[in-house]
């Protein structure tokens, strides 16, 4: 699968869900969501469930059973999001009129819209955001044949370093390009986190409306025809 750098819109030869621009929007949104829940919704990570599991374990050891609940909720919500995304894929993968990934993005956008109007009730808001992240991480796992995460960085860091080492050893430019792709995605995620901080500062609770716009833009871009319009849906 190759990427066609089309003026004004980066298109995938297979499907628009694997276009560069869609992935940039989703990665920025992923960093934005994590910053929003951490800064505004009680110090909980929407995407980085590793952090929530660590905080859950620490609170359980300290006997803070009630406090530990706020870390359990996003973990289970994330798992549920992954489950639902896979279910949607199995049910809609053969549909030509509507790509299954568009449905998961639409659900995400509606959840972010709901969170923007949810005053207080941080555990519910966090569960909604974590569910949305589970949908995204399961729906968008491979870009141009390579596994890339749009809602977390650990795997991207490892793979980026791996390809950089391969380039230093072999001097093959394709390894360098792949490494730069991973580190570029990490940079976009960090920019999203910065954007989340700015959004919370400017809009507070309503900051998730920015996510709605980002997801809406990705949804619209996915309506465009890929370069190879006859390619099967994945």
CSV table of C-alpha atoms in Angstrom, one decimal:
chain,number,residue,atom,x,y,z
A,1,UNK,CA,0.0,0.0,0.0
A,2,UNK,CA,1.4,3.3,-1.1
A,3,UNK,CA,0.5,6.9,-0.2
A,4,UNK,CA,-0.2,9.3,-2.9
A,5,UNK,CA,0.7,12.9,-1.9
A,6,UNK,CA,-2.1,14.6,-3.6
A,7,UNK,CA,-2.1,18.5,-3.5
A,8,UNK,CA,-4.2,19.6,-0.6
A,9,UNK,CA,-5.1,16.0,0.5
A,10,UNK,CA,-2.9,13.0,1.2
A,11,UNK,CA,-4.7,10.0,-0.1
A,12,UNK,CA,-4.3,6.3,0.5
A,13,UNK,CA,-4.3,4.0,-2.5
A,14,UNK,CA,-6.4,1.5,-0.6
A,15,UNK,CA,-8.8,3.5,1.6
A,16,UNK,CA,-9.0,7.0,3.1
A,17,UNK,CA,-9.0,5.7,6.6
A,18,UNK,CA,-5.2,5.2,6.0
A,19,UNK,CA,-4.5,8.6,4.6
A,20,UNK,CA,-1.9,10.7,6.3
A,21,UNK,CA,-4.2,13.6,7.0
A,22,UNK,CA,-6.8,11.4,8.7
A,23,UNK,CA,-4.1,10.0,11.0
A,24,UNK,CA,-2.7,13.4,11.8
A,25,UNK,CA,-6.1,14.6,12.9
A,26,UNK,CA,-6.7,11.4,15.0
A,27,UNK,CA,-3.3,11.5,16.6
A,28,UNK,CA,-3.7,15.2,17.6
A,29,UNK,CA,-7.1,14.3,18.9
A,30,UNK,CA,-5.7,11.5,21.0
A,31,UNK,CA,-3.2,13.8,22.7
A,32,UNK,CA,-5.8,16.4,23.2
A,33,UNK,CA,-8.2,13.9,24.9
A,34,UNK,CA,-5.5,12.7,27.3
A,35,UNK,CA,-4.6,16.2,28.3
A,36,UNK,CA,-8.3,17.2,28.8
A,37,UNK,CA,-9.2,14.3,31.1
A,38,UNK,CA,-6.0,14.7,33.1
A,39,UNK,CA,-6.2,18.5,33.5
A,40,UNK,CA,-10.0,18.9,33.8
A,41,UNK,CA,-11.5,15.6,34.8
A,42,UNK,CA,-9.7,14.7,38.0
A,43,UNK,CA,-6.2,13.6,36.9
A,44,UNK,CA,-7.3,10.5,35.0
A,45,UNK,CA,-5.7,9.4,31.7
A,46,UNK,CA,-8.3,8.7,29.0
A,47,UNK,CA,-5.8,6.9,26.7
A,48,UNK,CA,-2.8,5.8,28.8
A,49,UNK,CA,-4.4,2.9,30.7
A,50,UNK,CA,-0.9,1.9,31.9
A,51,UNK,CA,-0.9,5.1,34.1
A,52,UNK,CA,-4.4,4.3,35.4
A,53,UNK,CA,-3.5,0.7,36.2
A,54,UNK,CA,-0.4,2.0,38.2
A,55,UNK,CA,-2.5,4.5,40.1
A,56,UNK,CA,-5.2,1.8,40.7
A,57,UNK,CA,-2.6,-0.5,42.2
A,58,UNK,CA,-1.1,2.2,44.4
A,59,UNK,CA,-4.5,3.2,45.8
A,60,UNK,CA,-5.4,-0.4,46.5
A,61,UNK,CA,-2.2,-0.9,48.4
A,62,UNK,CA,-2.9,2.2,50.4
A,63,UNK,CA,-6.4,1.1,51.2
A,64,UNK,CA,-8.0,3.9,49.1
A,65,UNK,CA,-10.7,1.6,47.7
A,66,UNK,CA,-13.2,4.3,47.0
A,67,UNK,CA,-10.6,6.5,45.2
A,68,UNK,CA,-9.4,3.5,43.2
A,69,UNK,CA,-12.8,3.2,41.5
A,70,UNK,CA,-12.1,6.3,39.4
A,71,UNK,CA,-9.1,4.4,37.8
A,72,UNK,CA,-11.0,1.2,37.3
A,73,UNK,CA,-13.8,2.9,35.3
A,74,UNK,CA,-11.7,4.2,32.4
A,75,UNK,CA,-9.9,0.9,32.1
A,76,UNK,CA,-13.1,-1.1,31.7
A,77,UNK,CA,-14.6,1.6,29.4
A,78,UNK,CA,-11.5,1.4,27.2
A,79,UNK,CA,-11.8,-2.4,27.0
A,80,UNK,CA,-15.5,-2.0,26.1
A,81,UNK,CA,-14.6,0.5,23.4
A,82,UNK,CA,-12.1,-2.0,21.9
A,83,UNK,CA,-14.8,-4.7,22.0
A,84,UNK,CA,-17.5,-2.6,20.3
A,85,UNK,CA,-15.1,-1.4,17.6
A,86,UNK,CA,-14.2,-5.0,16.7
A,87,UNK,CA,-17.9,-5.9,16.7
A,88,UNK,CA,-18.7,-3.0,14.4
A,89,UNK,CA,-15.9,-4.2,12.1
A,90,UNK,CA,-17.2,-7.7,11.9
A,91,UNK,CA,-20.8,-6.6,11.2
A,92,UNK,CA,-20.0,-3.8,8.7
A,93,UNK,CA,-16.7,-4.8,7.0
A,94,UNK,CA,-18.5,-5.8,3.8
A,95,UNK,CA,-20.6,-2.7,3.5
A,96,UNK,CA,-19.6,-0.5,0.6
A,97,UNK,CA,-21.9,2.4,1.2
A,98,UNK,CA,-20.4,3.3,4.6
A,99,UNK,CA,-17.0,2.3,6.0
A,100,UNK,CA,-17.1,0.8,9.5
A,101,UNK,CA,-14.3,3.1,10.7
A,102,UNK,CA,-16.5,6.1,9.8
A,103,UNK,CA,-19.1,4.7,12.3
A,104,UNK,CA,-16.6,4.5,15.1
A,105,UNK,CA,-15.4,8.1,14.4
A,106,UNK,CA,-19.1,9.2,14.4
A,107,UNK,CA,-19.6,7.5,17.8
A,108,UNK,CA,-16.5,9.2,19.1
A,109,UNK,CA,-17.6,12.6,18.0
A,110,UNK,CA,-21.0,12.1,19.6
A,111,UNK,CA,-19.4,11.0,22.9
A,112,UNK,CA,-17.1,14.1,22.9
A,113,UNK,CA,-20.1,16.3,22.3
A,114,UNK,CA,-21.9,14.7,25.2
A,115,UNK,CA,-18.8,15.2,27.5
A,116,UNK,CA,-18.7,18.9,26.7
A,117,UNK,CA,-22.2,19.3,28.2
A,118,UNK,CA,-21.6,17.0,31.2
A,119,UNK,CA,-21.0,19.3,34.2
A,120,UNK,CA,-19.3,17.5,37.0
A,121,UNK,CA,-19.7,13.7,37.1
A,122,UNK,CA,-16.1,13.2,36.2
A,123,UNK,CA,-16.1,9.4,36.4
A,124,UNK,CA,-18.9,9.3,33.8
A,125,UNK,CA,-17.1,11.8,31.6
A,126,UNK,CA,-13.8,9.9,31.9
A,127,UNK,CA,-15.6,6.6,31.0
A,128,UNK,CA,-17.0,8.2,27.9
A,129,UNK,CA,-13.7,9.5,26.7
A,130,UNK,CA,-11.9,6.2,27.5
A,131,UNK,CA,-14.6,4.3,25.6
A,132,UNK,CA,-14.0,6.7,22.6
A,133,UNK,CA,-10.2,6.0,22.9
A,134,UNK,CA,-10.8,2.3,22.9
A,135,UNK,CA,-12.9,2.7,19.7
A,136,UNK,CA,-10.1,4.7,18.1
A,137,UNK,CA,-7.1,2.5,19.1
A,138,UNK,CA,-8.9,-0.6,17.8
A,139,UNK,CA,-10.2,1.0,14.6
A,140,UNK,CA,-6.9,2.7,13.5
A,141,UNK,CA,-4.1,0.3,14.1
A,142,UNK,CA,-2.2,0.1,10.8
A,143,UNK,CA,-1.0,3.0,8.6
A,144,UNK,CA,0.6,2.1,5.3
A,145,UNK,CA,1.2,-1.4,6.4
A,146,UNK,CA,2.8,-0.5,9.7
A,147,UNK,CA,1.3,-0.7,13.2
A,148,UNK,CA,0.9,2.8,14.7
A,149,UNK,CA,-1.1,4.0,17.7
A,150,UNK,CA,-2.9,7.3,17.6
A,151,UNK,CA,-3.9,7.4,21.3
A,152,UNK,CA,-0.6,6.4,23.1
A,153,UNK,CA,3.1,6.6,22.5
A,154,UNK,CA,4.9,3.6,24.1
A,155,UNK,CA,4.7,1.3,21.1
A,156,UNK,CA,5.5,4.1,18.7
A,157,UNK,CA,8.6,5.0,20.7
A,158,UNK,CA,9.8,1.4,20.7
A,159,UNK,CA,9.2,0.9,17.0
A,160,UNK,CA,10.7,4.3,16.1
A,161,UNK,CA,13.9,3.5,18.0
A,162,UNK,CA,13.9,0.0,16.5
A,163,UNK,CA,13.9,1.4,12.9
A,164,UNK,CA,16.4,4.1,13.8
A,165,UNK,CA,18.8,1.4,15.0
A,166,UNK,CA,18.1,-0.6,11.8
A,167,UNK,CA,19.1,2.5,9.8
A,168,UNK,CA,22.3,3.1,11.7
A,169,UNK,CA,23.2,-0.5,11.1
A,170,UNK,CA,22.2,-1.0,7.5
A,171,UNK,CA,22.2,2.6,6.2
A,172,UNK,CA,18.9,1.9,4.3
A,173,UNK,CA,16.9,5.0,3.9
A,174,UNK,CA,13.6,3.3,4.1
A,175,UNK,CA,14.4,2.5,7.8
A,176,UNK,CA,15.2,6.1,8.5
A,177,UNK,CA,11.9,7.2,6.8
A,178,UNK,CA,9.9,4.8,8.9
A,179,UNK,CA,11.6,5.9,12.0
A,180,UNK,CA,10.9,9.5,11.3
A,181,UNK,CA,7.2,8.6,10.6
A,182,UNK,CA,6.9,7.1,14.1
A,183,UNK,CA,8.7,10.0,15.8
A,184,UNK,CA,6.5,12.4,13.7
A,185,UNK,CA,3.4,10.7,15.0
A,186,UNK,CA,4.7,11.1,18.6
A,187,UNK,CA,5.4,14.8,18.0
A,188,UNK,CA,1.8,15.3,16.7
A,189,UNK,CA,0.5,13.5,19.8
A,190,UNK,CA,2.5,15.9,22.0
A,191,UNK,CA,1.2,18.9,20.1
A,192,UNK,CA,-2.3,17.5,20.7
A,193,UNK,CA,-1.6,17.4,24.5
A,194,UNK,CA,-0.4,21.1,24.3
A,195,UNK,CA,-3.6,21.9,22.4
A,196,UNK,CA,-5.6,20.2,25.1
A,197,UNK,CA,-4.0,22.4,27.8
A,198,UNK,CA,-4.7,25.5,25.8
A,199,UNK,CA,-8.2,24.3,25.1
A,200,UNK,CA,-8.9,23.6,28.8
A,201,UNK,CA,-7.5,27.0,29.7
A,202,UNK,CA,-9.7,28.8,27.1
A,203,UNK,CA,-12.9,26.7,27.1
A,204,UNK,CA,-12.8,24.6,30.3
A,205,UNK,CA,-15.5,21.9,30.1
A,206,UNK,CA,-16.4,22.8,26.5
A,207,UNK,CA,-12.8,22.1,25.3
A,208,UNK,CA,-13.9,18.7,23.9
A,209,UNK,CA,-15.8,20.5,21.2
A,210,UNK,CA,-12.4,20.9,19.5
A,211,UNK,CA,-12.3,17.1,19.5
A,212,UNK,CA,-15.7,17.1,17.8
A,213,UNK,CA,-14.3,19.3,15.0
A,214,UNK,CA,-11.2,17.2,14.6
A,215,UNK,CA,-13.2,13.9,14.4
A,216,UNK,CA,-15.7,15.6,12.1
A,217,UNK,CA,-12.9,16.6,9.7
A,218,UNK,CA,-11.6,13.0,9.7
A,219,UNK,CA,-15.1,11.7,9.1
A,220,UNK,CA,-15.6,14.0,6.1
A,221,UNK,CA,-12.1,13.2,4.6
A,222,UNK,CA,-12.9,9.5,4.8
A,223,UNK,CA,-15.8,10.1,2.3
A,224,UNK,CA,-13.3,10.9,-0.4
A,225,UNK,CA,-12.5,8.2,-2.9
A,226,UNK,CA,-9.1,6.5,-2.5
A,227,UNK,CA,-6.7,6.5,-5.4
A,228,UNK,CA,-7.5,2.9,-6.0
A,229,UNK,CA,-11.3,3.0,-5.6
A,230,UNK,CA,-11.7,-0.6,-6.4
A,231,UNK,CA,-9.6,-1.8,-3.5
A,232,UNK,CA,-11.4,-4.0,-1.0
A,233,UNK,CA,-12.4,-2.5,2.4
A,234,UNK,CA,-10.3,-3.5,5.4
